[in-house]
mmCIF file of C-alpha atoms in Angstrom:
data_model
loop_
_atom_site.group_PDB
_atom_site.id
_atom_site.type_symbol
_atom_site.label_atom_id
_atom_site.label_comp_id
_atom_site.label_asym_id
_atom_site.label_seq_id
_atom_site.Cartn_x
_atom_site.Cartn_y
_atom_site.Cartn_z
ATOM 1 C CA MET A 396 -0.167 0.314 0.157
ATOM 2 C CA VAL A 397 2.830 2.185 0.682
ATOM 3 C CA VAL A 398 4.394 1.695 -2.858
ATOM 4 C CA ILE A 399 1.405 1.997 -4.413
ATOM 5 C CA ALA A 400 1.112 6.001 -2.274
ATOM 6 C CA LEU A 401 4.621 6.794 -3.416
ATOM 7 C CA ILE A 402 3.767 6.115 -7.145
ATOM 8 C CA GLY A 403 0.826 8.103 -6.858
ATOM 9 C CA ILE A 404 2.857 11.032 -5.381
ATOM 10 C CA LEU A 405 5.874 10.366 -7.591
ATOM 11 C CA ALA A 406 3.651 10.134 -10.640
ATOM 12 C CA THR A 407 1.627 13.963 -9.590
ATOM 13 C CA LEU A 408 5.491 15.642 -9.196
ATOM 14 C CA GLY A 409 6.358 14.553 -12.624
ATOM 15 C CA LEU A 410 3.330 15.096 -14.316
ATOM 16 C CA PRO A 411 3.429 19.096 -15.121
ATOM 17 C CA ALA A 412 6.993 18.327 -16.096
ATOM 18 C CA PHE A 413 6.108 15.586 -18.442
ATOM 19 C CA LEU A 414 2.790 17.865 -19.624
ATOM 20 C CA GLY A 415 5.965 20.967 -20.700
ATOM 21 C CA MET A 416 7.967 18.576 -22.717
ATOM 22 C CA ILE A 417 5.002 17.271 -24.842
ATOM 23 C CA ASN A 418 4.288 20.905 -25.287
ATOM 24 C CA ARG A 419 8.186 21.707 -26.347
ATOM 25 C CA SER A 420 8.087 19.024 -28.415
ATOM 26 C CA GLN A 421 5.236 19.760 -30.505
ATOM 27 C CA LEU A 422 6.095 23.298 -30.505
ATOM 28 C CA LEU A 423 9.610 22.655 -32.005
ATOM 29 C CA GLY A 424 7.797 20.017 -34.908
ATOM 30 C CA THR A 425 5.465 22.844 -35.723
ATOM 31 C CA THR A 426 8.603 25.361 -35.971
ATOM 32 C CA ARG A 427 10.346 22.552 -37.943
ATOM 33 C CA GLU A 428 7.675 22.003 -39.897
ATOM 34 C CA ILE A 429 6.993 25.873 -41.053
ATOM 35 C CA ALA A 430 10.652 25.979 -41.764
ATOM 36 C CA ALA A 431 10.723 23.430 -44.533
ATOM 37 C CA LEU A 432 7.195 25.151 -45.826
ATOM 38 C CA MET A 433 9.822 28.012 -45.950
ATOM 39 C CA ARG A 434 12.598 25.882 -47.577
ATOM 40 C CA SER A 435 10.333 24.218 -50.164
ATOM 41 C CA ALA A 436 8.375 27.729 -51.245
ATOM 42 C CA ARG A 437 12.621 29.015 -51.543
ATOM 43 C CA ILE A 438 13.286 25.708 -53.613
ATOM 44 C CA GLU A 439 9.847 25.973 -56.050
ATOM 45 C CA ALA A 440 11.209 29.908 -56.802
ATOM 46 C CA VAL A 441 14.022 28.426 -58.087
ATOM 47 C CA ARG A 442 12.543 25.931 -59.692
ATOM 48 C CA ARG A 443 9.522 27.374 -61.475
ATOM 49 C CA GLY A 444 11.584 30.852 -62.568
ATOM 50 C CA VAL A 445 8.859 32.823 -60.440
ATOM 51 C CA PRO A 446 8.605 34.196 -56.949
ATOM 52 C CA THR A 447 6.816 32.179 -54.113
ATOM 53 C CA VAL A 448 5.254 33.839 -51.349
ATOM 54 C CA VAL A 449 4.522 32.589 -47.143
ATOM 55 C CA ILE A 450 2.198 34.377 -45.580
ATOM 56 C CA ARG A 451 0.180 33.537 -42.329
ATOM 57 C CA THR A 452 -2.997 32.764 -42.805
ATOM 58 C CA ALA A 453 -5.539 33.094 -40.213
ATOM 59 C CA ASP A 454 -5.056 28.851 -39.033
ATOM 60 C CA GLY A 455 -1.344 28.594 -40.108
ATOM 61 C CA PHE A 456 0.547 29.565 -43.119
ATOM 62 C CA THR A 457 0.391 29.051 -46.537
ATOM 63 C CA ALA A 458 3.216 28.819 -49.605
ATOM 64 C CA PHE A 459 2.610 29.436 -53.108
ATOM 65 C CA VAL A 460 3.998 30.085 -56.506
ATOM 66 C CA ASN A 461 3.081 33.889 -57.599
ATOM 67 C CA ASP A 462 2.614 34.293 -61.075
ATOM 68 C CA ALA A 463 0.196 37.178 -61.217
ATOM 69 C CA ARG A 464 1.148 39.128 -63.730
ATOM 70 C CA ASP A 465 0.029 43.079 -64.750
ATOM 71 C CA GLY A 466 -0.342 44.228 -68.420
ATOM 72 C CA GLN A 467 3.114 45.140 -68.410
ATOM 73 C CA GLY A 468 4.792 41.985 -67.280
ATOM 74 C CA ARG A 469 5.379 42.767 -63.659
ATOM 75 C CA PHE A 470 4.116 41.065 -60.725
ATOM 76 C CA SER A 471 1.117 42.388 -59.726
ATOM 77 C CA ASN A 472 0.298 40.726 -56.176
ATOM 78 C CA LEU A 473 1.715 39.323 -52.654
ATOM 79 C CA THR A 474 -1.239 37.677 -51.510
ATOM 80 C CA PHE A 475 -2.760 34.360 -52.416
ATOM 81 C CA ASP A 476 -5.669 34.452 -54.525
ATOM 82 C CA PRO A 477 -6.191 31.202 -54.829
ATOM 83 C CA PRO A 478 -7.565 31.252 -58.936
ATOM 84 C CA ALA A 479 -4.085 33.208 -59.598
ATOM 85 C CA GLU A 480 -2.194 31.753 -57.644
ATOM 86 C CA ARG A 481 -0.973 27.900 -57.813
ATOM 87 C CA GLU A 482 -0.485 26.416 -53.784
ATOM 88 C CA ILE A 483 2.923 24.854 -52.815
ATOM 89 C CA GLY A 484 1.611 23.813 -49.135
ATOM 90 C CA ARG A 485 -0.896 24.458 -46.265
ATOM 91 C CA LEU A 486 0.444 24.230 -42.926
ATOM 92 C CA SER A 487 -2.182 24.505 -39.563
ATOM 93 C CA LEU A 488 -1.124 25.114 -36.266
ATOM 94 C CA PRO A 489 -1.791 22.550 -33.803
ATOM 95 C CA ARG A 490 -4.293 23.930 -30.871
ATOM 96 C CA ARG A 491 -1.624 24.501 -28.309
ATOM 97 C CA VAL A 492 1.019 26.362 -30.655
ATOM 98 C CA HIS A 493 0.484 29.715 -32.182
ATOM 99 C CA VAL A 494 2.212 32.668 -33.827
ATOM 100 C CA ALA A 495 3.053 35.240 -31.170
ATOM 101 C CA ALA A 496 5.743 37.325 -30.292
ATOM 102 C CA PRO A 497 6.756 38.420 -26.512
ATOM 103 C CA ALA A 498 5.297 41.422 -25.299
ATOM 104 C CA LEU A 499 7.948 43.715 -25.839
ATOM 105 C CA ASP A 500 9.358 42.612 -29.279
ATOM 106 C CA SER A 501 6.892 44.226 -32.141
ATOM 107 C CA THR A 502 9.802 43.490 -34.967
ATOM 108 C CA VAL A 503 8.800 39.863 -35.645
ATOM 109 C CA ASN A 504 5.992 38.028 -37.662
ATOM 110 C CA THR A 505 6.486 40.704 -39.756
ATOM 111 C CA PHE A 506 8.414 40.988 -43.476
ATOM 112 C CA SER A 507 7.793 44.564 -44.402
ATOM 113 C CA GLY A 508 9.241 47.206 -46.875
ATOM 114 C CA THR A 509 7.885 47.744 -50.579
ATOM 115 C CA ALA A 510 8.895 45.292 -53.207
ATOM 116 C CA PRO A 511 11.470 46.401 -56.056
ATOM 117 C CA THR A 512 10.610 47.653 -59.189
ATOM 118 C CA PRO A 513 10.895 45.595 -61.957
ATOM 119 C CA PRO A 514 10.187 42.979 -61.535
ATOM 120 C CA PHE A 515 7.421 44.119 -59.122
ATOM 121 C CA ALA A 516 4.579 46.707 -59.688
ATOM 122 C CA PRO A 517 5.261 50.079 -58.346
ATOM 123 C CA ASN A 518 4.199 50.176 -54.475
ATOM 124 C CA LEU A 519 3.596 46.750 -53.872
ATOM 125 C CA PRO A 520 3.738 45.800 -50.330
ATOM 126 C CA ILE A 521 6.110 43.191 -48.722
ATOM 127 C CA VAL A 522 3.145 40.323 -46.664
ATOM 128 C CA GLY A 523 5.146 37.775 -46.078
ATOM 129 C CA ALA A 524 8.392 35.461 -46.860
ATOM 130 C CA VAL A 525 8.738 36.385 -50.576
ATOM 131 C CA PHE A 526 11.812 34.096 -52.327
ATOM 132 C CA MET A 527 13.009 35.515 -55.804
ATOM 133 C CA PRO A 528 14.260 32.992 -58.832
ATOM 134 C CA ASP A 529 17.779 33.401 -57.845
ATOM 135 C CA GLY A 530 17.062 32.377 -54.497
ATOM 136 C CA SER A 531 17.531 35.128 -52.214
ATOM 137 C CA ALA A 532 14.387 36.814 -50.418
ATOM 138 C CA LEU A 533 13.386 40.450 -50.917
ATOM 139 C CA ALA A 534 13.333 41.048 -46.864
ATOM 140 C CA GLU A 535 14.375 39.689 -43.524
ATOM 141 C CA GLY A 536 12.121 38.825 -40.989
ATOM 142 C CA ALA A 537 11.186 36.299 -38.613
ATOM 143 C CA PHE A 538 8.066 34.403 -37.758
ATOM 144 C CA ARG A 539 7.958 33.044 -33.977
ATOM 145 C CA VAL A 540 5.507 30.482 -32.540
ATOM 146 C CA ALA A 541 4.950 29.902 -28.839
ATOM 147 C CA ASP A 542 3.023 27.041 -26.646
ATOM 148 C CA GLY A 543 -0.220 28.002 -24.553
ATOM 149 C CA THR A 544 2.478 29.404 -21.810
ATOM 150 C CA GLU A 545 3.848 32.032 -23.634
ATOM 151 C CA ARG A 546 7.300 30.685 -22.047
ATOM 152 C CA ASN A 547 8.778 28.967 -24.732
ATOM 153 C CA PHE A 548 9.225 30.908 -28.247
ATOM 154 C CA PHE A 549 10.720 29.389 -31.152
ATOM 155 C CA GLU A 550 11.786 31.584 -34.279
ATOM 156 C CA ILE A 551 11.971 30.859 -37.450
ATOM 157 C CA ARG A 552 14.346 33.132 -39.552
ATOM 158 C CA LEU A 553 14.997 34.542 -42.817
ATOM 159 C CA ALA A 554 18.106 36.373 -43.305
ATOM 160 C CA PRO A 555 20.336 37.285 -44.690
ATOM 161 C CA ARG A 556 17.790 38.525 -47.588
ATOM 162 C CA PHE A 557 20.812 37.456 -50.527
ATOM 163 C CA THR A 558 20.813 33.656 -49.374
ATOM 164 C CA GLY A 559 17.287 33.355 -48.406
ATOM 165 C CA HIS A 560 18.729 31.306 -45.369
ATOM 166 C CA VAL A 561 15.592 30.062 -43.294
ATOM 167 C CA VAL A 562 17.136 29.131 -39.771
ATOM 168 C CA VAL A 563 15.139 27.561 -36.570
ATOM 169 C CA ARG A 564 16.239 28.823 -33.193
ATOM 170 C CA LYS A 565 14.932 28.706 -29.694
ATOM 171 C CA PHE A 566 14.111 32.424 -28.545
ATOM 172 C CA ASP A 567 14.607 33.150 -25.053
ATOM 173 C CA SER A 568 11.858 36.116 -24.114
ATOM 174 C CA THR A 569 12.903 37.017 -20.878
ATOM 175 C CA PRO A 570 15.331 40.528 -21.110
ATOM 176 C CA PRO A 571 18.829 40.155 -20.508
ATOM 177 C CA SER A 572 19.457 41.370 -16.933
ATOM 178 C CA ALA A 573 21.676 43.856 -15.900
ATOM 179 C CA THR A 574 25.023 43.412 -14.694
ATOM 180 C CA ALA A 575 26.581 44.928 -11.387
ATOM 181 C CA THR A 576 30.256 46.396 -12.286
#
């Protein structure tokens, strides 16, 4: 009877750590899937000779070939328009994982700027990770994903722009502490 009580106590104490491990594992797996989707989009841009885009959607991420052109042959749209563009892949986020940034950091989950003319139409805003036919990216940026506790963050960073390199890394959301001198 004492052995059963000890097993019960140990299980109760170990359950939060076990659940935390499961959440971190799911978060890391999702982060790697997003990075794989971005790498696939980059490969498709090179293979097809047209830009590809990875954007956030309401339930996850979508990658698509962007070959919508205006009358002058310039790429005219960086948003997903299903009749005009072909989807490369789609990723839905699990219910315990969401796109988030720490409260003090507003520089992530965005790829900002204006697409260059040519080959894009004038004043076309960059709305996601855009890969060019030479394998480069239009802008540097990052997506961060978090688990439900908002204590675990992983970042999928696209940098430097000229190589289109996609990197996954753990993000520490705590600010650096001041060191006494």
